[in-house]
Amino acid sequence: MQDATLTWRKSTRSGAAGHCVEIANVPAAVLMRDSKDVTGPVLAFGGTDWAGFIAGVRDGEFDRPRA
């Protein structure tokens, strides 16, 4: 979704390496994209799904296994 009216933002904890995502809010969803590929795919989460995603991030559900 490429819309010039969207306000995309990323975490203030994002490092200089650019390994982060950006989010934008729209009335019915939270949109998320890769900050390195701003013309690439966008994920859309409804309110309940977004809350579940954030809970999974906080719980380490998506952490990469350490070698």
mmJSON file of the N, C-alpha and C atoms, coordinates in Angstrom:
{"data_MODEL":{"atom_site":{
"group_PDB":["ATOM","ATOM","ATOM","ATOM","ATOM","ATOM","ATOM","ATOM","ATOM","ATOM","ATOM","ATOM","ATOM","ATOM","ATOM","ATOM","ATOM","ATOM","ATOM","ATOM","ATOM","ATOM","ATOM","ATOM","ATOM","ATOM","ATOM","ATOM","ATOM","ATOM","ATOM","ATOM","ATOM","ATOM","ATOM","ATOM","ATOM","ATOM","ATOM","ATOM","ATOM","ATOM","ATOM","ATOM","ATOM","ATOM","ATOM","ATOM","ATOM","ATOM","ATOM","ATOM","ATOM","ATOM","ATOM","ATOM","ATOM","ATOM","ATOM","ATOM","ATOM","ATOM","ATOM","ATOM","ATOM","ATOM","ATOM","ATOM","ATOM","ATOM","ATOM","ATOM","ATOM","ATOM","ATOM","ATOM","ATOM","ATOM","ATOM","ATOM","ATOM","ATOM","ATOM","ATOM","ATOM","ATOM","ATOM","ATOM","ATOM","ATOM","ATOM","ATOM","ATOM","ATOM","ATOM","ATOM","ATOM","ATOM","ATOM","ATOM","ATOM","ATOM","ATOM","ATOM","ATOM","ATOM","ATOM","ATOM","ATOM","ATOM","ATOM","ATOM","ATOM","ATOM","ATOM","ATOM","ATOM","ATOM","ATOM","ATOM","ATOM","ATOM","ATOM","ATOM","ATOM","ATOM","ATOM","ATOM","ATOM","ATOM","ATOM","ATOM","ATOM","ATOM","ATOM","ATOM","ATOM","ATOM","ATOM","ATOM","ATOM","ATOM","ATOM","ATOM","ATOM","ATOM","ATOM","ATOM","ATOM","ATOM","ATOM","ATOM","ATOM","ATOM","ATOM","ATOM","ATOM","ATOM","ATOM","ATOM","ATOM","ATOM","ATOM","ATOM","ATOM","ATOM","ATOM","ATOM","ATOM","ATOM","ATOM","ATOM","ATOM","ATOM","ATOM","ATOM","ATOM","ATOM","ATOM","ATOM","ATOM","ATOM","ATOM","ATOM","ATOM","ATOM","ATOM","ATOM","ATOM","ATOM","ATOM","ATOM","ATOM","ATOM","ATOM","ATOM","ATOM","ATOM","ATOM","ATOM","ATOM"],
"id":[1,2,3,4,5,6,7,8,9,10,11,12,13,14,15,16,17,18,19,20,21,22,23,24,25,26,27,28,29,30,31,32,33,34,35,36,37,38,39,40,41,42,43,44,45,46,47,48,49,50,51,52,53,54,55,56,57,58,59,60,61,62,63,64,65,66,67,68,69,70,71,72,73,74,75,76,77,78,79,80,81,82,83,84,85,86,87,88,89,90,91,92,93,94,95,96,97,98,99,100,101,102,103,104,105,106,107,108,109,110,111,112,113,114,115,116,117,118,119,120,121,122,123,124,125,126,127,128,129,130,131,132,133,134,135,136,137,138,139,140,141,142,143,144,145,146,147,148,149,150,151,152,153,154,155,156,157,158,159,160,161,162,163,164,165,166,167,168,169,170,171,172,173,174,175,176,177,178,179,180,181,182,183,184,185,186,187,188,189,190,191,192,193,194,195,196,197,198,199,200,201],
"type_symbol":["N","C","C","N","C","C","N","C","C","N","C","C","N","C","C","N","C","C","N","C","C","N","C","C","N","C","C","N","C","C","N","C","C","N","C","C","N","C","C","N","C","C","N","C","C","N","C","C","N","C","C","N","C","C","N","C","C","N","C","C","N","C","C","N","C","C","N","C","C","N","C","C","N","C","C","N","C","C","N","C","C","N","C","C","N","C","C","N","C","C","N","C","C","N","C","C","N","C","C","N","C","C","N","C","C","N","C","C","N","C","C","N","C","C","N","C","C","N","C","C","N","C","C","N","C","C","N","C","C","N","C","C","N","C","C","N","C","C","N","C","C","N","C","C","N","C","C","N","C","C","N","C","C","N","C","C","N","C","C","N","C","C","N","C","C","N","C","C","N","C","C","N","C","C","N","C","C","N","C","C","N","C","C","N","C","C","N","C","C","N","C","C","N","C","C","N","C","C","N","C","C"],
"label_atom_id":["N","CA","C","N","CA","C","N","CA","C","N","CA","C","N","CA","C","N","CA","C","N","CA","C","N","CA","C","N","CA","C","N","CA","C","N","CA","C","N","CA","C","N","CA","C","N","CA","C","N","CA","C","N","CA","C","N","CA","C","N","CA","C","N","CA","C","N","CA","C","N","CA","C","N","CA","C","N","CA","C","N","CA","C","N","CA","C","N","CA","C","N","CA","C","N","CA","C","N","CA","C","N","CA","C","N","CA","C","N","CA","C","N","CA","C","N","CA","C","N","CA","C","N","CA","C","N","CA","C","N","CA","C","N","CA","C","N","CA","C","N","CA","C","N","CA","C","N","CA","C","N","CA","C","N","CA","C","N","CA","C","N","CA","C","N","CA","C","N","CA","C","N","CA","C","N","CA","C","N","CA","C","N","CA","C","N","CA","C","N","CA","C","N","CA","C","N","CA","C","N","CA","C","N","CA","C","N","CA","C","N","CA","C","N","CA","C","N","CA","C","N","CA","C","N","CA","C","N","CA","C","N","CA","C"],
"label_alt_id":[null,null,null,null,null,null,null,null,null,null,null,null,null,null,null,null,null,null,null,null,null,null,null,null,null,null,null,null,null,null,null,null,null,null,null,null,null,null,null,null,null,null,null,null,null,null,null,null,null,null,null,null,null,null,null,null,null,null,null,null,null,null,null,null,null,null,null,null,null,null,null,null,null,null,null,null,null,null,null,null,null,null,null,null,null,null,null,null,null,null,null,null,null,null,null,null,null,null,null,null,null,null,null,null,null,null,null,null,null,null,null,null,null,null,null,null,null,null,null,null,null,null,null,null,null,null,null,null,null,null,null,null,null,null,null,null,null,null,null,null,null,null,null,null,null,null,null,null,null,null,null,null,null,null,null,null,null,null,null,null,null,null,null,null,null,null,null,null,null,null,null,null,null,null,null,null,null,null,null,null,null,null,null,null,null,null,null,null,null,null,null,null,null,null,null,null,null,null,null,null,null],
"label_comp_id":["MET","MET","MET","GLN","GLN","GLN","ASP","ASP","ASP","ALA","ALA","ALA","THR","THR","THR","LEU","LEU","LEU","THR","THR","THR","TRP","TRP","TRP","ARG","ARG","ARG","LYS","LYS","LYS","SER","SER","SER","THR","THR","THR","ARG","ARG","ARG","SER","SER","SER","GLY","GLY","GLY","ALA","ALA","ALA","ALA","ALA","ALA","GLY","GLY","GLY","HIS","HIS","HIS","CYS","CYS","CYS","VAL","VAL","VAL","GLU","GLU","GLU","ILE","ILE","ILE","ALA","ALA","ALA","ASN","ASN","ASN","VAL","VAL","VAL","PRO","PRO","PRO","ALA","ALA","ALA","ALA","ALA","ALA","VAL","VAL","VAL","LEU","LEU","LEU","MET","MET","MET","ARG","ARG","ARG","ASP","ASP","ASP","SER","SER","SER","LYS","LYS","LYS","ASP","ASP","ASP","VAL","VAL","VAL","THR","THR","THR","GLY","GLY","GLY","PRO","PRO","PRO","VAL","VAL","VAL","LEU","LEU","LEU","ALA","ALA","ALA","PHE","PHE","PHE","GLY","GLY","GLY","GLY","GLY","GLY","THR","THR","THR","ASP","ASP","ASP","TRP","TRP","TRP","ALA","ALA","ALA","GLY","GLY","GLY","PHE","PHE","PHE","ILE","ILE","ILE","ALA","ALA","ALA","GLY","GLY","GLY","VAL","VAL","VAL","ARG","ARG","ARG","ASP","ASP","ASP","GLY","GLY","GLY","GLU","GLU","GLU","PHE","PHE","PHE","ASP","ASP","ASP","ARG","ARG","ARG","PRO","PRO","PRO","ARG","ARG","ARG","ALA","ALA","ALA"],
"label_asym_id":["A","A","A","A","A","A","A","A","A","A","A","A","A","A","A","A","A","A","A","A","A","A","A","A","A","A","A","A","A","A","A","A","A","A","A","A","A","A","A","A","A","A","A","A","A","A","A","A","A","A","A","A","A","A","A","A","A","A","A","A","A","A","A","A","A","A","A","A","A","A","A","A","A","A","A","A","A","A","A","A","A","A","A","A","A","A","A","A","A","A","A","A","A","A","A","A","A","A","A","A","A","A","A","A","A","A","A","A","A","A","A","A","A","A","A","A","A","A","A","A","A","A","A","A","A","A","A","A","A","A","A","A","A","A","A","A","A","A","A","A","A","A","A","A","A","A","A","A","A","A","A","A","A","A","A","A","A","A","A","A","A","A","A","A","A","A","A","A","A","A","A","A","A","A","A","A","A","A","A","A","A","A","A","A","A","A","A","A","A","A","A","A","A","A","A","A","A","A","A","A","A"],
"label_entity_id":["1","1","1","1","1","1","1","1","1","1","1","1","1","1","1","1","1","1","1","1","1","1","1","1","1","1","1","1","1","1","1","1","1","1","1","1","1","1","1","1","1","1","1","1","1","1","1","1","1","1","1","1","1","1","1","1","1","1","1","1","1","1","1","1","1","1","1","1","1","1","1","1","1","1","1","1","1","1","1","1","1","1","1","1","1","1","1","1","1","1","1","1","1","1","1","1","1","1","1","1","1","1","1","1","1","1","1","1","1","1","1","1","1","1","1","1","1","1","1","1","1","1","1","1","1","1","1","1","1","1","1","1","1","1","1","1","1","1","1","1","1","1","1","1","1","1","1","1","1","1","1","1","1","1","1","1","1","1","1","1","1","1","1","1","1","1","1","1","1","1","1","1","1","1","1","1","1","1","1","1","1","1","1","1","1","1","1","1","1","1","1","1","1","1","1","1","1","1","1","1","1"],
"label_seq_id":[1,1,1,2,2,2,3,3,3,4,4,4,5,5,5,6,6,6,7,7,7,8,8,8,9,9,9,10,10,10,11,11,11,12,12,12,13,13,13,14,14,14,15,15,15,16,16,16,17,17,17,18,18,18,19,19,19,20,20,20,21,21,21,22,22,22,23,23,23,24,24,24,25,25,25,26,26,26,27,27,27,28,28,28,29,29,29,30,30,30,31,31,31,32,32,32,33,33,33,34,34,34,35,35,35,36,36,36,37,37,37,38,38,38,39,39,39,40,40,40,41,41,41,42,42,42,43,43,43,44,44,44,45,45,45,46,46,46,47,47,47,48,48,48,49,49,49,50,50,50,51,51,51,52,52,52,53,53,53,54,54,54,55,55,55,56,56,56,57,57,57,58,58,58,59,59,59,60,60,60,61,61,61,62,62,62,63,63,63,64,64,64,65,65,65,66,66,66,67,67,67],
"pdbx_PDB_ins_code":[null,null,null,null,null,null,null,null,null,null,null,null,null,null,null,null,null,null,null,null,null,null,null,null,null,null,null,null,null,null,null,null,null,null,null,null,null,null,null,null,null,null,null,null,null,null,null,null,null,null,null,null,null,null,null,null,null,null,null,null,null,null,null,null,null,null,null,null,null,null,null,null,null,null,null,null,null,null,null,null,null,null,null,null,null,null,null,null,null,null,null,null,null,null,null,null,null,null,null,null,null,null,null,null,null,null,null,null,null,null,null,null,null,null,null,null,null,null,null,null,null,null,null,null,null,null,null,null,null,null,null,null,null,null,null,null,null,null,null,null,null,null,null,null,null,null,null,null,null,null,null,null,null,null,null,null,null,null,null,null,null,null,null,null,null,null,null,null,null,null,null,null,null,null,null,null,null,null,null,null,null,null,null,null,null,null,null,null,null,null,null,null,null,null,null,null,null,null,null,null,null],
"Cartn_x":[0.858,0.0,0.895,0.888,1.676,0.716,0.698,-0.218,0.565,0.713,1.503,0.915,-0.352,-0.966,-0.668,-0.101,0.219,1.447,1.419,2.573,3.224,4.351,5.086,6.07,6.227,7.184,7.852,9.039,9.74,10.195,10.586,10.971,12.158,12.167,13.319,14.513,14.291,15.375,15.993,15.521,16.072,17.516,18.361,19.771,20.081,21.318,21.766,21.809,21.844,21.925,20.639,19.534,18.288,17.525,17.809,17.085,15.814,14.847,13.64,12.428,11.298,10.047,9.46,8.545,7.828,6.341,5.613,4.168,3.449,2.227,1.328,-0.065,-0.786,-2.15,-3.154,-4.15,-5.3,-6.526,-7.706,-8.874,-9.131,-8.965,-9.341,-8.144,-6.907,-5.763,-4.484,-3.478,-2.11,-1.354,-0.659,0.098,1.566,2.259,3.669,4.424,5.622,6.459,7.927,8.758,10.201,10.753,11.493,11.998,13.033,13.638,14.614,13.959,12.676,11.966,10.601,10.605,9.374,8.352,8.757,7.801,7.376,7.873,7.557,6.216,6.005,4.723,4.444,3.176,2.711,1.773,1.998,1.09,0.062,-1.17,-2.23,-2.768,-2.787,-3.273,-4.504,-5.57,-6.712,-6.318,-7.143,-6.814,-6.456,-7.266,-7.0,-5.736,-5.562,-4.362,-3.108,-3.173,-2.026,-1.649,-2.645,-2.377,-1.713,-2.176,-1.573,-0.15,0.105,1.449,2.389,1.983,2.82,3.079,2.078,2.276,3.309,3.251,4.228,5.632,5.766,7.085,7.625,6.802,7.241,7.607,6.918,7.18,8.343,8.927,10.048,9.651,8.391,7.879,8.579,9.052,9.647,11.166,11.756,13.203,13.896,15.016,15.806,16.588,16.699,17.489,18.956,19.576,20.992,21.853,22.901,23.797,24.753],
"Cartn_y":[-1.176,0.0,1.227,1.927,3.152,4.334,5.052,6.17,7.312,8.385,9.515,10.143,9.859,10.459,9.672,8.477,7.673,8.24,8.193,8.599,7.341,6.965,5.784,6.183,5.311,5.585,4.287,4.418,3.249,3.533,2.5,2.608,3.543,4.27,5.093,4.219,2.934,1.994,1.404,1.786,1.28,1.73,0.795,1.113,1.671,2.065,2.641,1.607,0.316,-0.735,-0.86,-0.323,-0.344,-1.647,-2.479,-3.754,-3.522,-2.894,-2.58,-2.537,-2.39,-2.248,-0.886,-0.45,0.792,0.458,1.249,1.057,2.36,2.201,3.329,2.901,3.822,3.534,4.026,3.204,3.57,3.23,3.71,3.494,2.044,1.093,-0.28,-1.2,-0.652,-1.556,-0.809,-1.606,-1.12,-1.761,-0.942,-1.432,-1.547,-2.539,-2.734,-3.056,-2.469,-2.725,-2.76,-3.296,-3.329,-1.946,-1.37,-0.011,0.065,-1.062,-1.07,-1.237,-1.59,-1.848,-1.162,0.15,0.912,0.755,0.219,-0.033,-1.496,-2.279,-3.706,-3.979,-5.234,-5.632,-4.963,-4.828,-4.245,-5.249,-5.5,-6.349,-5.46,-5.928,-5.193,-6.051,-5.489,-6.185,-5.467,-6.216,-5.673,-5.5,-4.848,-4.561,-5.774,-6.82,-8.03,-8.722,-8.802,-9.433,-8.639,-7.317,-6.489,-6.719,-6.753,-7.0,-8.361,-9.378,-10.705,-10.704,-9.989,-9.894,-9.231,-8.117,-7.41,-8.282,-9.009,-9.919,-10.989,-11.526,-12.521,-11.961,-10.721,-10.072,-9.933,-9.451,-9.264,-10.58,-11.658,-12.971,-13.699,-13.115,-13.748,-14.823,-14.866,-15.89,-15.878,-14.717,-14.599,-14.458,-14.614,-14.501,-15.61,-15.272,-16.265,-17.087,-18.399,-19.221,-18.766,-18.772,-18.402,-19.602,-19.358,-20.447,-20.82],
"Cartn_z":[0.0,0.0,0.0,-1.064,-1.181,-1.187,-0.106,0.049,0.695,-0.018,0.475,1.732,2.033,3.219,4.486,4.357,5.533,6.236,7.55,8.344,8.895,8.314,8.738,9.832,10.834,11.898,12.337,12.89,13.406,14.826,15.501,16.892,17.066,18.162,18.491,18.86,19.083,19.385,18.121,16.975,15.718,15.584,15.223,15.071,13.694,13.515,12.254,11.132,11.473,10.456,9.653,10.146,9.393,9.445,10.419,10.558,11.37,10.75,11.503,10.579,11.203,10.473,10.806,9.969,10.201,10.291,11.064,11.147,10.813,10.349,10.094,10.556,11.124,11.57,10.549,10.281,9.472,10.31,9.951,10.809,11.234,10.348,10.697,10.937,10.893,10.997,11.358,11.691,11.811,10.652,9.876,8.728,9.121,8.566,8.876,7.598,7.445,6.274,6.704,5.839,6.041,5.727,6.65,6.431,5.314,4.954,3.866,2.498,2.479,1.225,1.285,1.243,1.452,0.332,-0.795,-1.872,-1.908,-0.97,-0.915,-0.257,0.125,0.703,2.046,2.345,3.603,4.267,5.548,6.32,6.999,7.076,7.762,8.896,10.105,11.293,11.825,12.067,12.791,14.252,15.033,16.43,17.263,17.204,17.983,17.502,16.194,15.646,16.011,15.981,16.338,17.806,18.673,20.099,20.288,19.556,19.631,19.11,18.029,17.471,18.471,19.042,20.016,21.234,21.695,22.832,22.481,21.259,20.816,20.755,20.286,20.249,21.669,22.575,23.967,24.636,24.261,24.855,24.189,23.15,22.464,21.466,21.108,20.195,18.839,18.406,17.078,17.116,18.293,18.418,17.65,17.048,16.328,17.334,17.101,18.019,17.981,19.117,19.185,18.86,18.109,17.697,18.805],
"occupancy":[1.0,1.0,1.0,1.0,1.0,1.0,1.0,1.0,1.0,1.0,1.0,1.0,1.0,1.0,1.0,1.0,1.0,1.0,1.0,1.0,1.0,1.0,1.0,1.0,1.0,1.0,1.0,1.0,1.0,1.0,1.0,1.0,1.0,1.0,1.0,1.0,1.0,1.0,1.0,1.0,1.0,1.0,1.0,1.0,1.0,1.0,1.0,1.0,1.0,1.0,1.0,1.0,1.0,1.0,1.0,1.0,1.0,1.0,1.0,1.0,1.0,1.0,1.0,1.0,1.0,1.0,1.0,1.0,1.0,1.0,1.0,1.0,1.0,1.0,1.0,1.0,1.0,1.0,1.0,1.0,1.0,1.0,1.0,1.0,1.0,1.0,1.0,1.0,1.0,1.0,1.0,1.0,1.0,1.0,1.0,1.0,1.0,1.0,1.0,1.0,1.0,1.0,1.0,1.0,1.0,1.0,1.0,1.0,1.0,1.0,1.0,1.0,1.0,1.0,1.0,1.0,1.0,1.0,1.0,1.0,1.0,1.0,1.0,1.0,1.0,1.0,1.0,1.0,1.0,1.0,1.0,1.0,1.0,1.0,1.0,1.0,1.0,1.0,1.0,1.0,1.0,1.0,1.0,1.0,1.0,1.0,1.0,1.0,1.0,1.0,1.0,1.0,1.0,1.0,1.0,1.0,1.0,1.0,1.0,1.0,1.0,1.0,1.0,1.0,1.0,1.0,1.0,1.0,1.0,1.0,1.0,1.0,1.0,1.0,1.0,1.0,1.0,1.0,1.0,1.0,1.0,1.0,1.0,1.0,1.0,1.0,1.0,1.0,1.0,1.0,1.0,1.0,1.0,1.0,1.0,1.0,1.0,1.0,1.0,1.0,1.0],
"B_iso_or_equiv":[0.0,0.0,0.0,0.0,0.0,0.0,0.0,0.0,0.0,0.0,0.0,0.0,0.0,0.0,0.0,0.0,0.0,0.0,0.0,0.0,0.0,0.0,0.0,0.0,0.0,0.0,0.0,0.0,0.0,0.0,0.0,0.0,0.0,0.0,0.0,0.0,0.0,0.0,0.0,0.0,0.0,0.0,0.0,0.0,0.0,0.0,0.0,0.0,0.0,0.0,0.0,0.0,0.0,0.0,0.0,0.0,0.0,0.0,0.0,0.0,0.0,0.0,0.0,0.0,0.0,0.0,0.0,0.0,0.0,0.0,0.0,0.0,0.0,0.0,0.0,0.0,0.0,0.0,0.0,0.0,0.0,0.0,0.0,0.0,0.0,0.0,0.0,0.0,0.0,0.0,0.0,0.0,0.0,0.0,0.0,0.0,0.0,0.0,0.0,0.0,0.0,0.0,0.0,0.0,0.0,0.0,0.0,0.0,0.0,0.0,0.0,0.0,0.0,0.0,0.0,0.0,0.0,0.0,0.0,0.0,0.0,0.0,0.0,0.0,0.0,0.0,0.0,0.0,0.0,0.0,0.0,0.0,0.0,0.0,0.0,0.0,0.0,0.0,0.0,0.0,0.0,0.0,0.0,0.0,0.0,0.0,0.0,0.0,0.0,0.0,0.0,0.0,0.0,0.0,0.0,0.0,0.0,0.0,0.0,0.0,0.0,0.0,0.0,0.0,0.0,0.0,0.0,0.0,0.0,0.0,0.0,0.0,0.0,0.0,0.0,0.0,0.0,0.0,0.0,0.0,0.0,0.0,0.0,0.0,0.0,0.0,0.0,0.0,0.0,0.0,0.0,0.0,0.0,0.0,0.0,0.0,0.0,0.0,0.0,0.0,0.0],
"pdbx_formal_charge":[null,null,null,null,null,null,null,null,null,null,null,null,null,null,null,null,null,null,null,null,null,null,null,null,null,null,null,null,null,null,null,null,null,null,null,null,null,null,null,null,null,null,null,null,null,null,null,null,null,null,null,null,null,null,null,null,null,null,null,null,null,null,null,null,null,null,null,null,null,null,null,null,null,null,null,null,null,null,null,null,null,null,null,null,null,null,null,null,null,null,null,null,null,null,null,null,null,null,null,null,null,null,null,null,null,null,null,null,null,null,null,null,null,null,null,null,null,null,null,null,null,null,null,null,null,null,null,null,null,null,null,null,null,null,null,null,null,null,null,null,null,null,null,null,null,null,null,null,null,null,null,null,null,null,null,null,null,null,null,null,null,null,null,null,null,null,null,null,null,null,null,null,null,null,null,null,null,null,null,null,null,null,null,null,null,null,null,null,null,null,null,null,null,null,null,null,null,null,null,null,null],
"auth_seq_id":[1,1,1,2,2,2,3,3,3,4,4,4,5,5,5,6,6,6,7,7,7,8,8,8,9,9,9,10,10,10,11,11,11,12,12,12,13,13,13,14,14,14,15,15,15,16,16,16,17,17,17,18,18,18,19,19,19,20,20,20,21,21,21,22,22,22,23,23,23,24,24,24,25,25,25,26,26,26,27,27,27,28,28,28,29,29,29,30,30,30,31,31,31,32,32,32,33,33,33,34,34,34,35,35,35,36,36,36,37,37,37,38,38,38,39,39,39,40,40,40,41,41,41,42,42,42,43,43,43,44,44,44,45,45,45,46,46,46,47,47,47,48,48,48,49,49,49,50,50,50,51,51,51,52,52,52,53,53,53,54,54,54,55,55,55,56,56,56,57,57,57,58,58,58,59,59,59,60,60,60,61,61,61,62,62,62,63,63,63,64,64,64,65,65,65,66,66,66,67,67,67],
"auth_comp_id":["MET","MET","MET","GLN","GLN","GLN","ASP","ASP","ASP","ALA","ALA","ALA","THR","THR","THR","LEU","LEU","LEU","THR","THR","THR","TRP","TRP","TRP","ARG","ARG","ARG","LYS","LYS","LYS","SER","SER","SER","THR","THR","THR","ARG","ARG","ARG","SER","SER","SER","GLY","GLY","GLY","ALA","ALA","ALA","ALA","ALA","ALA","GLY","GLY","GLY","HIS","HIS","HIS","CYS","CYS","CYS","VAL","VAL","VAL","GLU","GLU","GLU","ILE","ILE","ILE","ALA","ALA","ALA","ASN","ASN","ASN","VAL","VAL","VAL","PRO","PRO","PRO","ALA","ALA","ALA","ALA","ALA","ALA","VAL","VAL","VAL","LEU","LEU","LEU","MET","MET","MET","ARG","ARG","ARG","ASP","ASP","ASP","SER","SER","SER","LYS","LYS","LYS","ASP","ASP","ASP","VAL","VAL","VAL","THR","THR","THR","GLY","GLY","GLY","PRO","PRO","PRO","VAL","VAL","VAL","LEU","LEU","LEU","ALA","ALA","ALA","PHE","PHE","PHE","GLY","GLY","GLY","GLY","GLY","GLY","THR","THR","THR","ASP","ASP","ASP","TRP","TRP","TRP","ALA","ALA","ALA","GLY","GLY","GLY","PHE","PHE","PHE","ILE","ILE","ILE","ALA","ALA","ALA","GLY","GLY","GLY","VAL","VAL","VAL","ARG","ARG","ARG","ASP","ASP","ASP","GLY","GLY","GLY","GLU","GLU","GLU","PHE","PHE","PHE","ASP","ASP","ASP","ARG","ARG","ARG","PRO","PRO","PRO","ARG","ARG","ARG","ALA","ALA","ALA"],
"auth_asym_id":["A","A","A","A","A","A","A","A","A","A","A","A","A","A","A","A","A","A","A","A","A","A","A","A","A","A","A","A","A","A","A","A","A","A","A","A","A","A","A","A","A","A","A","A","A","A","A","A","A","A","A","A","A","A","A","A","A","A","A","A","A","A","A","A","A","A","A","A","A","A","A","A","A","A","A","A","A","A","A","A","A","A","A","A","A","A","A","A","A","A","A","A","A","A","A","A","A","A","A","A","A","A","A","A","A","A","A","A","A","A","A","A","A","A","A","A","A","A","A","A","A","A","A","A","A","A","A","A","A","A","A","A","A","A","A","A","A","A","A","A","A","A","A","A","A","A","A","A","A","A","A","A","A","A","A","A","A","A","A","A","A","A","A","A","A","A","A","A","A","A","A","A","A","A","A","A","A","A","A","A","A","A","A","A","A","A","A","A","A","A","A","A","A","A","A","A","A","A","A","A","A"],
"auth_atom_id":["N","CA","C","N","CA","C","N","CA","C","N","CA","C","N","CA","C","N","CA","C","N","CA","C","N","CA","C","N","CA","C","N","CA","C","N","CA","C","N","CA","C","N","CA","C","N","CA","C","N","CA","C","N","CA","C","N","CA","C","N","CA","C","N","CA","C","N","CA","C","N","CA","C","N","CA","C","N","CA","C","N","CA","C","N","CA","C","N","CA","C","N","CA","C","N","CA","C","N","CA","C","N","CA","C","N","CA","C","N","CA","C","N","CA","C","N","CA","C","N","CA","C","N","CA","C","N","CA","C","N","CA","C","N","CA","C","N","CA","C","N","CA","C","N","CA","C","N","CA","C","N","CA","C","N","CA","C","N","CA","C","N","CA","C","N","CA","C","N","CA","C","N","CA","C","N","CA","C","N","CA","C","N","CA","C","N","CA","C","N","CA","C","N","CA","C","N","CA","C","N","CA","C","N","CA","C","N","CA","C","N","CA","C","N","CA","C","N","CA","C","N","CA","C","N","CA","C","N","CA","C","N","CA","C"],
"pdbx_PDB_model_num":[1,1,1,1,1,1,1,1,1,1,1,1,1,1,1,1,1,1,1,1,1,1,1,1,1,1,1,1,1,1,1,1,1,1,1,1,1,1,1,1,1,1,1,1,1,1,1,1,1,1,1,1,1,1,1,1,1,1,1,1,1,1,1,1,1,1,1,1,1,1,1,1,1,1,1,1,1,1,1,1,1,1,1,1,1,1,1,1,1,1,1,1,1,1,1,1,1,1,1,1,1,1,1,1,1,1,1,1,1,1,1,1,1,1,1,1,1,1,1,1,1,1,1,1,1,1,1,1,1,1,1,1,1,1,1,1,1,1,1,1,1,1,1,1,1,1,1,1,1,1,1,1,1,1,1,1,1,1,1,1,1,1,1,1,1,1,1,1,1,1,1,1,1,1,1,1,1,1,1,1,1,1,1,1,1,1,1,1,1,1,1,1,1,1,1,1,1,1,1,1,1]
}}}
